Amino acid sequence: MRYLEITVSSEHRRTVIDALDDEGIEYVVTDEASASGTEDAAVVRFPLPTRAVEPVLDRLADAGLENARVVVIDAETVVSQEFDELRDQYSHGGTRGERTSRQVLRTKADAFTPVFSVYLVMLLISAVVATAGLLSDSPAVVVGSMVIAPLLGPALAASVGIVTGDDDLQSRGFRYQTIGVAVVIVASIAIAMLARLGGLEPGGVDIVVVAELEERVSPNLLSLAVALGAGVAGILSLTRGFSEAIVGVMIAAALIPPAAAVGITTAWGMYGAALGALLLVVVNVLSINLAALVTLWVAGYRPQGLFEVSPTRTQTITYAAVFGIALVVLAAPLVGVTLLEFQTTQLTSTTEQAVESVLEDPEYDDVEAESVEVVLDDEYPIRSVDRVIVTVRSPDPGPEPELGDRIYDRVATDTQEPTVVEIRYTVGEKRGEADADYLLVRTAGADR
């Protein structure tokens, strides 16, 4: 429920009263002197169901009162039979869900956008924490960086500005998003360079073997789910009053760690991996904005006339089309990564079956399969299969000359494509016993 206070000049007093009478709204009118003292003013106060705020204000605006001063505040309780009837009238068939008006929506989106200096400081802190968390492979620290990132307002302000026709809010939202991502990337590069100069290389030379980094430098289509969900949840938090803090963390999860990953991989000179992380950042930004726009449209924040062609409608459709097309184009590499993951899973399963089939031969009764690993190359962000490593345990310290070739032949037959199969031998009688101090390696199929 809302409580409205509208201040208009005395000459517009009758217009407001007639509109409220037509809607069956209870009101109180008082005459007051204007701030300038040159003319009298009328103040009209009345309660409204949340769903009624937007249509009532739109009607008053259509009557020529778009410049009136309007104050909207929350109302805890309204005890009135007329108000109950009005609430039923706007309940749309008995559903009394809260729906924030466009006017209040703009105010909330603006309120969640912090002062620019505070925004930069908080993002710098978040970038430092995210970089430290990724380098130390600590999920808890990475989550901490998301909590302190003030991204809810900027991530949603642009979409709210588009659908409500607020050009200032729209431009501020886009500006904050662009500068915010750039600040996190630059700060992460600086922190990662310091870490590298200090000898902090958690994964050795190949920094992306760190689990928290690896999933962000070679993203798949599932990465879109976080950003799309964040955009939808963000709008619902503004329009339906859900927890903004939790949704803000979700939006930060889609932007802060990938942006920090761009900085870290750039500092390590792994530009292909940096490109993959940057691709994820851009795709997530587009996804959040597109999901927010579509959610606002579905929720009814759009011109209502069937044949109305307003700047707001045209602008909303234009931006949605631009976001959608750009997202489809940029998501193409993510499709390739997703297909590679399916291929890797299938190749792992095929190799395991091939190894089991070969080892069923009585000749290899004393040989036991330990593991199968599919190794990808380092051509980020779109990688390919480099080789398959099969580890077997044998009591004989010498390799089985034909075992590697037989496994390779079986894998090549099943996959219908050349694959390098590397056989590694560990010495031991059976699983669970201590391994020998050396590892024997045989590669089959490398020359084929």
Short mmCIF file of C-alpha atoms in Angstrom, two decimals:
data_model
loop_
_atom_site.label_atom_id
_atom_site.label_comp_id
_atom_site.label_asym_id
_atom_site.label_seq_id
_atom_site.Cartn_x
_atom_site.Cartn_y
_atom_site.Cartn_z
CA MET A 1 0.00 0.00 0.00
CA ARG A 2 1.08 3.55 -0.71
CA TYR A 3 0.19 6.98 0.61
CA LEU A 4 0.38 9.82 -1.92
CA GLU A 5 0.67 13.54 -1.43
CA ILE A 6 0.16 15.70 -4.52
CA THR A 7 0.79 19.42 -4.49
CA VAL A 8 -0.78 21.43 -7.33
CA SER A 9 -1.78 25.00 -7.96
CA SER A 10 -5.31 25.98 -6.94
CA GLU A 11 -6.39 26.19 -10.58
CA HIS A 12 -5.60 22.46 -11.03
CA ARG A 13 -7.26 21.43 -7.80
CA ARG A 14 -10.57 20.55 -9.49
CA THR A 15 -8.78 18.38 -12.09
CA VAL A 16 -7.20 16.20 -9.38
CA ILE A 17 -10.42 15.92 -7.38
CA ASP A 18 -12.49 14.95 -10.44
CA ALA A 19 -9.96 12.23 -11.35
CA LEU A 20 -10.00 10.81 -7.83
CA ASP A 21 -13.78 10.91 -7.64
CA ASP A 22 -14.03 8.97 -10.90
CA GLU A 23 -11.73 6.29 -9.44
CA GLY A 24 -13.65 6.12 -6.14
CA ILE A 25 -10.59 7.18 -4.13
CA GLU A 26 -10.89 8.72 -0.69
CA TYR A 27 -8.84 11.87 -0.28
CA VAL A 28 -8.19 14.89 1.92
CA VAL A 29 -7.59 18.36 0.46
CA THR A 30 -5.91 21.25 2.22
CA ASP A 31 -5.08 24.71 0.93
CA GLU A 32 -1.57 25.93 1.61
CA ALA A 33 0.59 28.82 0.54
CA SER A 34 3.22 28.03 -2.06
CA ALA A 35 6.92 28.27 -1.24
CA SER A 36 7.25 31.42 -3.33
CA GLY A 37 4.22 32.99 -1.69
CA THR A 38 2.94 34.26 -5.03
CA GLU A 39 0.09 31.80 -5.46
CA ASP A 40 -1.99 29.41 -3.42
CA ALA A 41 -1.46 25.67 -3.62
CA ALA A 42 -3.66 22.69 -2.92
CA VAL A 43 -2.33 19.52 -1.28
CA VAL A 44 -4.28 16.32 -1.93
CA ARG A 45 -3.51 13.29 0.22
CA PHE A 46 -4.91 9.79 -0.33
CA PRO A 47 -4.03 6.07 0.12
CA LEU A 48 -3.74 3.73 -2.85
CA PRO A 49 -3.14 0.03 -3.43
CA THR A 50 0.32 -0.46 -4.88
CA ARG A 51 -1.08 -1.62 -8.21
CA ALA A 52 -3.18 1.55 -8.51
CA VAL A 53 -0.31 4.05 -8.16
CA GLU A 54 0.89 3.86 -11.73
CA PRO A 55 -2.49 4.11 -13.54
CA VAL A 56 -3.67 6.92 -11.25
CA LEU A 57 -0.49 8.94 -11.76
CA ASP A 58 -0.67 8.28 -15.51
CA ARG A 59 -4.23 9.58 -15.59
CA LEU A 60 -3.24 12.73 -13.73
CA ALA A 61 -0.31 13.22 -16.11
CA ASP A 62 -2.66 12.87 -19.10
CA ALA A 63 -4.83 15.57 -17.50
CA GLY A 64 -1.91 18.00 -17.65
CA LEU A 65 -0.48 17.53 -14.16
CA GLU A 66 2.84 15.94 -15.14
CA ASN A 67 4.69 18.78 -13.40
CA ALA A 68 2.87 18.40 -10.07
CA ARG A 69 4.91 17.54 -7.00
CA VAL A 70 4.17 13.95 -5.97
CA VAL A 71 5.38 12.22 -2.82
CA VAL A 72 4.86 8.44 -2.51
CA ILE A 73 5.50 6.67 0.79
CA ASP A 74 4.78 3.19 2.14
CA ALA A 75 1.61 2.75 4.17
CA GLU A 76 1.47 0.01 6.81
CA THR A 77 -2.31 -0.23 7.23
CA VAL A 78 -5.38 1.43 5.80
CA VAL A 79 -8.70 0.77 7.55
CA SER A 80 -11.48 1.75 5.17
CA GLN A 81 -14.23 -0.09 3.35
CA GLU A 82 -13.79 2.14 0.28
CA PHE A 83 -10.06 1.31 0.21
CA ASP A 84 -10.79 -2.43 0.37
CA GLU A 85 -13.12 -2.07 -2.61
CA LEU A 86 -10.47 -0.11 -4.48
CA ARG A 87 -7.86 -2.77 -3.74
CA ASP A 88 -10.19 -5.47 -5.08
CA GLN A 89 -10.72 -3.38 -8.19
CA TYR A 90 -6.98 -3.38 -8.91
CA SER A 91 -6.35 -6.97 -7.83
CA HIS A 92 -6.84 -8.37 -11.37
CA GLY A 93 -9.12 -11.25 -10.63
CA GLY A 94 -8.24 -11.64 -6.98
CA THR A 95 -4.44 -11.56 -7.26
CA ARG A 96 -3.11 -8.94 -4.88
CA GLY A 97 0.58 -9.17 -5.70
CA GLU A 98 2.58 -6.01 -5.23
CA ARG A 99 3.65 -4.20 -8.39
CA THR A 100 5.81 -1.14 -8.13
CA SER A 101 4.78 1.82 -10.29
CA ARG A 102 7.08 3.17 -12.99
CA GLN A 103 7.57 6.32 -10.97
CA VAL A 104 8.67 4.43 -7.85
CA LEU A 105 10.72 2.01 -9.97
CA ARG A 106 12.86 4.88 -11.26
CA THR A 107 13.38 6.13 -7.73
CA LYS A 108 14.45 2.70 -6.44
CA ALA A 109 16.84 2.11 -9.33
CA ASP A 110 18.40 5.50 -8.70
CA ALA A 111 18.65 4.85 -4.96
CA PHE A 112 20.59 1.61 -5.54
CA THR A 113 23.13 3.44 -7.70
CA PRO A 114 25.74 4.83 -5.28
CA VAL A 115 27.71 8.04 -5.55
CA PHE A 116 30.38 7.60 -8.20
CA SER A 117 33.34 8.00 -5.83
CA VAL A 118 31.91 5.42 -3.42
CA TYR A 119 31.16 3.13 -6.36
CA LEU A 120 34.79 3.25 -7.54
CA VAL A 121 36.23 2.66 -4.07
CA MET A 122 33.97 -0.34 -3.41
CA LEU A 123 34.79 -1.83 -6.82
CA LEU A 124 38.52 -1.42 -6.20
CA ILE A 125 38.17 -3.27 -2.91
CA SER A 126 36.08 -5.95 -4.60
CA ALA A 127 38.68 -6.32 -7.37
CA VAL A 128 41.49 -6.80 -4.85
CA VAL A 129 39.52 -9.42 -2.91
CA ALA A 130 38.40 -11.24 -6.09
CA THR A 131 41.96 -11.35 -7.45
CA ALA A 132 43.28 -12.70 -4.17
CA GLY A 133 40.52 -15.29 -4.05
CA LEU A 134 41.17 -16.50 -7.59
CA LEU A 135 44.94 -16.67 -7.12
CA SER A 136 44.55 -18.58 -3.85
CA ASP A 137 41.82 -20.78 -5.36
CA SER A 138 39.51 -19.87 -2.46
CA PRO A 139 35.77 -19.91 -3.27
CA ALA A 140 34.96 -18.27 0.08
CA VAL A 141 37.14 -15.24 -0.68
CA VAL A 142 35.70 -14.96 -4.18
CA VAL A 143 32.18 -14.92 -2.72
CA GLY A 144 33.31 -12.19 -0.34
CA SER A 145 34.28 -10.02 -3.31
CA MET A 146 30.77 -10.41 -4.71
CA VAL A 147 29.12 -9.31 -1.46
CA ILE A 148 30.85 -5.93 -1.38
CA ALA A 149 30.44 -5.08 -5.08
CA PRO A 150 27.72 -2.37 -5.49
CA LEU A 151 26.45 -3.57 -8.87
CA LEU A 152 22.69 -3.97 -8.37
CA GLY A 153 21.74 -0.37 -9.17
CA PRO A 154 24.08 0.18 -12.14
CA ALA A 155 23.23 -3.21 -13.66
CA LEU A 156 19.49 -2.44 -13.64
CA ALA A 157 19.42 1.35 -13.98
CA ALA A 158 20.00 1.27 -17.75
CA SER A 159 17.07 -1.08 -18.37
CA VAL A 160 14.75 0.84 -16.05
CA GLY A 161 15.76 4.09 -17.75
CA ILE A 162 15.02 2.59 -21.18
CA VAL A 163 11.50 1.37 -20.42
CA THR A 164 10.51 4.45 -18.38
CA GLY A 165 12.00 7.02 -20.74
CA ASP A 166 14.50 8.34 -18.20
CA ASP A 167 17.49 9.20 -20.39
CA ASP A 168 19.63 10.32 -17.45
CA LEU A 169 19.10 7.06 -15.56
CA GLN A 170 19.73 5.06 -18.72
CA SER A 171 23.03 6.79 -19.59
CA ARG A 172 24.19 6.62 -15.97
CA GLY A 173 23.49 2.88 -15.86
CA PHE A 174 25.49 2.17 -19.03
CA ARG A 175 28.30 4.47 -17.90
CA TYR A 176 28.56 2.85 -14.47
CA GLN A 177 28.59 -0.65 -15.96
CA THR A 178 31.31 0.16 -18.49
CA ILE A 179 33.55 2.01 -16.04
CA GLY A 180 32.96 -0.59 -13.33
CA VAL A 181 34.11 -3.51 -15.46
CA ALA A 182 37.12 -1.54 -16.70
CA VAL A 183 38.13 -0.61 -13.13
CA VAL A 184 37.98 -4.23 -11.96
CA ILE A 185 40.07 -5.43 -14.92
CA VAL A 186 42.74 -2.74 -14.51
CA ALA A 187 42.93 -3.22 -10.74
CA SER A 188 43.19 -7.00 -11.17
CA ILE A 189 46.03 -6.61 -13.67
CA ALA A 190 47.94 -4.47 -11.17
CA ILE A 191 47.38 -6.87 -8.25
CA ALA A 192 48.23 -9.93 -10.39
CA MET A 193 51.43 -8.29 -11.63
CA LEU A 194 52.50 -7.67 -8.05
CA ALA A 195 51.65 -11.27 -7.17
CA ARG A 196 53.65 -12.58 -10.11
CA LEU A 197 56.65 -10.41 -9.30
CA GLY A 198 56.44 -11.75 -5.76
CA GLY A 199 56.63 -15.32 -7.01
CA LEU A 200 53.03 -16.23 -6.18
CA GLU A 201 52.23 -18.69 -8.96
CA PRO A 202 49.72 -21.17 -7.50
CA GLY A 203 49.48 -23.33 -10.58
CA GLY A 204 53.05 -23.06 -11.78
CA VAL A 205 53.56 -21.41 -15.16
CA ASP A 206 50.07 -22.35 -16.38
CA ILE A 207 48.04 -20.15 -14.05
CA VAL A 208 44.69 -21.37 -15.38
CA VAL A 209 45.04 -24.79 -13.78
CA VAL A 210 43.60 -23.05 -10.71
CA ALA A 211 40.03 -24.33 -10.55
CA GLU A 212 38.48 -20.92 -9.78
CA LEU A 213 40.14 -19.49 -12.89
CA GLU A 214 39.77 -22.39 -15.29
CA GLU A 215 35.99 -22.28 -15.34
CA ARG A 216 36.04 -18.58 -16.29
CA VAL A 217 38.66 -18.50 -19.06
CA SER A 218 36.88 -21.15 -21.12
CA PRO A 219 33.17 -20.52 -20.43
CA ASN A 220 30.32 -22.65 -21.74
CA LEU A 221 26.64 -21.97 -22.37
CA LEU A 222 25.77 -22.77 -18.76
CA SER A 223 27.61 -19.57 -17.83
CA LEU A 224 24.71 -17.66 -19.37
CA ALA A 225 22.30 -19.06 -16.79
CA VAL A 226 23.85 -17.03 -13.97
CA ALA A 227 23.69 -13.74 -15.86
CA LEU A 228 20.19 -14.28 -17.25
CA GLY A 229 18.91 -15.33 -13.84
CA ALA A 230 20.59 -12.32 -12.25
CA GLY A 231 18.86 -9.94 -14.66
CA VAL A 232 15.44 -11.45 -14.03
CA ALA A 233 15.93 -11.63 -10.25
CA GLY A 234 17.24 -8.08 -10.17
CA ILE A 235 14.11 -6.65 -11.76
CA LEU A 236 11.87 -8.78 -9.55
CA SER A 237 13.71 -7.45 -6.50
CA LEU A 238 12.88 -3.89 -7.57
CA THR A 239 9.30 -4.51 -8.65
CA ARG A 240 8.20 -7.10 -6.09
CA GLY A 241 10.26 -6.22 -3.03
CA PHE A 242 12.48 -9.33 -2.87
CA SER A 243 15.85 -9.20 -1.10
CA GLU A 244 18.01 -6.75 -3.04
CA ALA A 245 21.18 -7.73 -1.16
CA ILE A 246 21.03 -11.36 -2.27
CA VAL A 247 20.25 -10.40 -5.86
CA GLY A 248 23.15 -7.94 -5.83
CA VAL A 249 25.51 -10.79 -4.96
CA MET A 250 24.12 -12.81 -7.85
CA ILE A 251 24.77 -9.97 -10.30
CA ALA A 252 28.28 -9.52 -8.93
CA ALA A 253 28.89 -13.27 -9.36
CA ALA A 254 28.33 -12.85 -13.09
CA LEU A 255 30.70 -9.88 -13.44
CA ILE A 256 33.39 -9.56 -10.75
CA PRO A 257 35.20 -12.96 -10.91
CA PRO A 258 35.32 -13.05 -14.76
CA ALA A 259 36.60 -9.45 -14.86
CA ALA A 260 39.27 -10.32 -12.29
CA ALA A 261 40.15 -13.39 -14.37
CA VAL A 262 40.78 -11.10 -17.35
CA GLY A 263 43.28 -9.14 -15.27
CA ILE A 264 45.08 -12.18 -13.89
CA THR A 265 45.52 -13.95 -17.22
CA THR A 266 46.62 -10.70 -18.86
CA ALA A 267 49.28 -10.22 -16.18
CA TRP A 268 50.53 -13.76 -16.86
CA GLY A 269 50.66 -13.09 -20.60
CA MET A 270 47.99 -15.68 -21.40
CA TYR A 271 46.07 -13.54 -23.85
CA GLY A 272 43.93 -16.33 -25.25
CA ALA A 273 42.67 -17.14 -21.76
CA ALA A 274 42.17 -13.41 -21.11
CA LEU A 275 40.07 -13.21 -24.28
CA GLY A 276 37.92 -16.08 -23.04
CA ALA A 277 37.33 -14.38 -19.68
CA LEU A 278 36.61 -11.03 -21.39
CA LEU A 279 34.12 -12.77 -23.67
CA LEU A 280 32.35 -14.09 -20.58
CA VAL A 281 32.24 -10.59 -19.06
CA VAL A 282 30.73 -9.04 -22.19
CA VAL A 283 28.22 -11.87 -22.64
CA ASN A 284 27.17 -11.59 -18.99
CA VAL A 285 26.68 -7.82 -19.25
CA LEU A 286 24.52 -8.29 -22.34
CA SER A 287 22.59 -11.12 -20.69
CA ILE A 288 21.82 -9.10 -17.55
CA ASN A 289 20.58 -6.12 -19.56
CA LEU A 290 18.56 -8.22 -21.99
CA ALA A 291 16.96 -10.29 -19.22
CA ALA A 292 16.13 -7.12 -17.28
CA LEU A 293 14.52 -5.50 -20.33
CA VAL A 294 12.44 -8.57 -21.19
CA THR A 295 11.35 -9.02 -17.57
CA LEU A 296 10.26 -5.38 -17.36
CA TRP A 297 8.31 -5.77 -20.58
CA VAL A 298 6.58 -8.95 -19.43
CA ALA A 299 5.80 -7.31 -16.08
CA GLY A 300 3.89 -4.60 -17.93
CA TYR A 301 6.34 -1.69 -17.75
CA ARG A 302 5.63 -0.50 -21.27
CA PRO A 303 3.16 1.71 -23.18
CA GLN A 304 -0.24 0.08 -22.96
CA GLY A 305 -1.97 1.26 -26.13
CA LEU A 306 -2.25 -1.37 -28.86
CA PHE A 307 -1.38 1.08 -31.62
CA GLU A 308 0.80 3.39 -29.54
CA VAL A 309 4.21 3.98 -31.06
CA SER A 310 5.98 6.01 -28.41
CA PRO A 311 9.70 6.74 -28.02
CA THR A 312 9.74 4.43 -25.00
CA ARG A 313 8.29 1.49 -26.92
CA THR A 314 10.58 2.01 -29.89
CA GLN A 315 13.62 2.47 -27.68
CA THR A 316 12.87 -0.65 -25.65
CA ILE A 317 12.45 -2.83 -28.74
CA THR A 318 15.60 -1.37 -30.33
CA TYR A 319 17.79 -2.01 -27.30
CA ALA A 320 16.36 -5.49 -26.81
CA ALA A 321 17.13 -6.33 -30.45
CA VAL A 322 20.68 -4.97 -30.18
CA PHE A 323 21.34 -6.89 -26.96
CA GLY A 324 19.82 -10.07 -28.38
CA ILE A 325 21.74 -10.02 -31.66
CA ALA A 326 25.04 -9.19 -29.96
CA LEU A 327 24.45 -11.96 -27.43
CA VAL A 328 23.75 -14.55 -30.13
CA VAL A 329 26.92 -13.58 -32.04
CA LEU A 330 29.17 -13.54 -28.98
CA ALA A 331 27.70 -16.72 -27.54
CA ALA A 332 28.87 -18.73 -30.56
CA PRO A 333 32.28 -19.51 -29.00
CA LEU A 334 30.47 -20.65 -25.85
CA VAL A 335 28.62 -23.18 -27.99
CA GLY A 336 31.98 -24.53 -29.19
CA VAL A 337 33.24 -24.88 -25.63
CA THR A 338 30.03 -26.66 -24.62
CA LEU A 339 30.32 -29.10 -27.51
CA LEU A 340 33.96 -29.75 -26.57
CA GLU A 341 32.91 -30.63 -23.03
CA PHE A 342 30.38 -33.11 -24.38
CA GLN A 343 33.08 -34.54 -26.65
CA THR A 344 35.50 -34.81 -23.73
CA THR A 345 32.94 -36.63 -21.60
CA GLN A 346 32.13 -39.01 -24.42
CA LEU A 347 35.82 -39.65 -25.18
CA THR A 348 36.51 -40.39 -21.51
CA SER A 349 33.69 -42.91 -21.40
CA THR A 350 34.75 -44.50 -24.70
CA THR A 351 38.36 -44.84 -23.56
CA GLU A 352 37.35 -46.38 -20.24
CA GLN A 353 35.29 -48.99 -22.06
CA ALA A 354 38.15 -49.63 -24.51
CA VAL A 355 40.65 -50.12 -21.68
CA GLU A 356 38.32 -52.50 -19.85
CA SER A 357 37.76 -54.45 -23.06
CA VAL A 358 41.50 -54.81 -23.75
CA LEU A 359 42.36 -55.75 -20.17
CA GLU A 360 39.78 -58.55 -20.22
CA ASP A 361 42.33 -60.53 -22.24
CA PRO A 362 43.91 -63.23 -19.99
CA GLU A 363 47.31 -61.90 -21.09
CA TYR A 364 46.68 -58.82 -18.93
CA ASP A 365 45.25 -60.47 -15.82
CA ASP A 366 47.88 -58.79 -13.66
CA VAL A 367 47.27 -55.32 -15.18
CA GLU A 368 44.67 -53.05 -13.60
CA ALA A 369 43.19 -49.81 -15.02
CA GLU A 370 43.55 -46.86 -12.64
CA SER A 371 42.33 -43.75 -14.45
CA VAL A 372 41.56 -42.12 -17.77
CA GLU A 373 42.19 -38.41 -18.33
CA VAL A 374 41.44 -36.36 -21.44
CA VAL A 375 43.97 -33.52 -21.74
CA LEU A 376 43.07 -30.39 -23.72
CA ASP A 377 45.53 -28.05 -25.42
CA ASP A 378 46.24 -24.49 -24.26
CA GLU A 379 44.56 -22.69 -27.16
CA TYR A 380 42.11 -20.65 -25.10
CA PRO A 381 39.26 -19.89 -25.18
CA ILE A 382 38.24 -22.59 -27.70
CA ARG A 383 40.39 -25.62 -27.01
CA SER A 384 40.66 -29.09 -28.54
CA VAL A 385 41.66 -32.55 -27.40
CA ASP A 386 45.42 -32.91 -27.15
CA ARG A 387 45.77 -36.49 -25.88
CA VAL A 388 44.25 -39.15 -23.68
CA ILE A 389 46.26 -40.39 -20.70
CA VAL A 390 45.51 -43.93 -19.51
CA THR A 391 47.13 -44.96 -16.23
CA VAL A 392 47.42 -48.67 -15.48
CA ARG A 393 48.99 -50.59 -12.60
CA SER A 394 51.24 -53.55 -13.27
CA PRO A 395 53.60 -55.66 -11.09
CA ASP A 396 56.14 -55.71 -13.94
CA PRO A 397 58.39 -52.61 -13.95
CA GLY A 398 58.66 -52.83 -17.72
CA PRO A 399 55.88 -51.63 -20.10
CA GLU A 400 53.71 -54.04 -22.11
CA PRO A 401 54.82 -53.39 -25.72
CA GLU A 402 51.47 -54.13 -27.33
CA LEU A 403 49.13 -52.79 -24.67
CA GLY A 404 49.35 -49.15 -25.76
CA ASP A 405 48.78 -49.98 -29.42
CA ARG A 406 45.82 -52.23 -28.66
CA ILE A 407 44.17 -49.56 -26.52
CA TYR A 408 44.87 -46.94 -29.18
CA ASP A 409 43.39 -49.11 -31.93
CA ARG A 410 40.24 -49.73 -29.89
CA VAL A 411 39.82 -46.01 -29.04
CA ALA A 412 40.45 -44.92 -32.65
CA THR A 413 37.90 -47.44 -33.89
CA ASP A 414 35.26 -46.23 -31.45
CA THR A 415 35.86 -42.49 -31.94
CA GLN A 416 36.41 -42.60 -35.72
CA GLU A 417 39.15 -39.98 -35.44
CA PRO A 418 42.89 -40.00 -34.65
CA THR A 419 43.64 -39.62 -30.97
CA VAL A 420 46.98 -39.66 -29.19
CA VAL A 421 46.79 -42.20 -26.37
CA GLU A 422 49.45 -42.09 -23.69
CA ILE A 423 49.85 -45.12 -21.45
CA ARG A 424 51.35 -44.56 -18.02
CA TYR A 425 52.46 -47.46 -15.85
CA THR A 426 52.62 -47.44 -12.09
CA VAL A 427 54.31 -50.38 -10.41
CA GLY A 428 52.40 -52.27 -7.73
CA GLU A 429 50.75 -55.61 -7.12
CA LYS A 430 47.25 -54.24 -6.69
CA ARG A 431 45.36 -51.08 -5.95
CA GLY A 432 46.11 -49.59 -2.55
CA GLU A 433 49.75 -50.67 -2.35
CA ALA A 434 52.51 -48.09 -2.43
CA ASP A 435 53.70 -47.13 -5.89
CA ALA A 436 57.29 -47.46 -6.99
CA ASP A 437 59.53 -44.42 -7.08
CA TYR A 438 59.39 -44.16 -10.85
CA LEU A 439 56.79 -43.88 -13.60
CA LEU A 440 57.02 -45.60 -16.96
CA VAL A 441 55.34 -43.82 -19.87
CA ARG A 442 54.44 -45.17 -23.28
CA THR A 443 52.66 -43.23 -25.99
CA ALA A 444 50.64 -45.11 -28.55
CA GLY A 445 49.32 -43.61 -31.73
CA ALA A 446 51.59 -40.57 -31.79
CA ASP A 447 52.99 -41.58 -35.17
CA ARG A 448 49.70 -42.58 -36.70
#
